Amino acid sequence: MSLLVIGTLAYDTIETTTEKRTDVLGGSAMFFSVAAAAFRPVQLVAVVGKDFRPRDLEMLAKCGVDTSGVEHAEGRTFRWSGRYESDWNTRHTIETQLNVFEKFDPKIPPAMRGAKFVFLANASPVVQAKALDQVSHSTFTVVDTMNLWIEIMRPELMALLRRVDGVVLNDEEARMLTGERNLLKAASLVLGMGPRYVILKKGEHGAFLMGSDVHFSLPAYPVGKVVDPTGAGDTFAGGFMGYVASQGNIAPKTLRKGMLYGTVAASYCVEGFGVEALEGRGLRDFDGRYDELLGIVTP
Ligand code: AMP
């Protein structure tokens, strides 16, 4: 069934302990789209500036992403820069330049408004709410967010949480949102804020899914060499939503299998800068690691 994503397309500057790269293709909707498109075509709504390289949109189209909802605005593309410490879990945002994203007023093309599966990728909750206003009769709407928005737009985010079916958060965001250190308790508190499902991502320690009819936990896929974890969360969401949308239902078993595919997608993402290790991966790659992961967690 149709899968729609709204979020950022970006050029990132990333510093790890061994390397620094500038203008790396990224953005929440970029990672999501590339991962989800391995399962089914993705419809993308986003904004880019005049500096966005045509070949980056061509790459998305080649992956199976409909980019007709990408707006080209005057100005520069969204930019984010961050630095990782040697443990990979500690990330410092050095700068966020909203650029064309600052005035982004998402317009979902009429043909995309009936999407059954909708992912509101990390973006301001105001933009996310405007996008949600335009979709009707979706089966499963999931939202992602980050520390910046929890800090500066908490009321808008709380209002949005009452309107969605699911939310994905990392451990730090869940603690910030709820004020609770224990992640199980934090997940319960998030469920009390509106969504029926919550996915909590714990970086290299895996992820869990909680809802009234499902509680499922997974370790991360063991990656030999992490190169750049940027986008792992969005990629996880892409693998998860891509699989779930391809099944067309949100039965507990589908959601659990989606968690495995999300974990596998994220494992490819962290093996390169930006989407370089993820693009070009097909279902055959995903299924290979899916079976390996199953082998690791099954007695
Ligand atoms: P993740 O590592 O999953 O948190 O995603 C990182 C990606 O999110 C990067 O490619 C950034 O360009 C993008 N990003 C960073 N900050 C924001 C923000 N405030 N809103 C939307 N996207 C962002």
Coordinates of N, CA and C in Angstrom, one line a residue, residues 218-222 259-261 263-264 288-298:
L218 N 14.8 -6.1 20.4 CA 15.9 -6.7 19.5 C 17.2 -6.0 19.8
P219 N 18.3 -6.8 19.7 CA 19.6 -6.1 19.7 C 19.9 -5.5 18.4
A220 N 20.9 -4.7 18.3 CA 21.3 -4.2 16.9 C 22.0 -5.3 16.2
Y221 N 22.0 -5.3 14.9 CA 22.8 -6.2 14.1 C 24.3 -5.9 14.3
P222 N 25.1 -6.9 14.7 CA 26.5 -6.6 15.0 C 27.3 -6.2 13.7
M259 N 10.4 -4.6 12.7 CA 11.5 -4.3 13.6 C 12.8 -4.9 13.1
L260 N 12.8 -6.1 12.7 CA 14.0 -6.8 12.2 C 14.5 -6.1 10.9
Y261 N 13.6 -5.8 10.0 CA 14.0 -5.1 8.8 C 14.6 -3.7 9.1
T263 N 16.2 -2.9 11.8 CA 17.5 -3.1 12.4 C 18.5 -3.4 11.3
V264 N 18.1 -4.2 10.3 CA 19.0 -4.6 9.2 C 19.3 -3.3 8.4
G288 N 19.2 -11.3 3.5 CA 20.4 -12.0 3.9 C 20.7 -11.7 5.4
R289 N 20.7 -10.4 5.7 CA 21.0 -10.0 7.1 C 19.8 -10.3 8.0
Y290 N 18.6 -10.2 7.5 CA 17.4 -10.6 8.3 C 17.6 -12.0 8.8
D291 N 18.0 -12.9 7.9 CA 18.2 -14.3 8.4 C 19.3 -14.4 9.4
E292 N 20.4 -13.7 9.1 CA 21.5 -13.7 10.1 C 21.0 -13.2 11.4
L293 N 20.3 -12.1 11.4 CA 19.8 -11.5 12.7 C 18.9 -12.5 13.4
L294 N 18.1 -13.2 12.7 CA 17.2 -14.1 13.2 C 18.0 -15.3 13.9
G295 N 19.0 -15.7 13.2 CA 19.9 -16.7 13.7 C 20.6 -16.3 15.0
I296 N 20.9 -15.0 15.2 CA 21.5 -14.5 16.4 C 20.6 -14.5 17.6
V297 N 19.3 -14.2 17.3 CA 18.4 -14.0 18.4 C 17.5 -15.2 18.7
T298 N 17.6 -16.3 17.9 CA 16.7 -17.5 18.1 C 17.5 -18.5 18.8

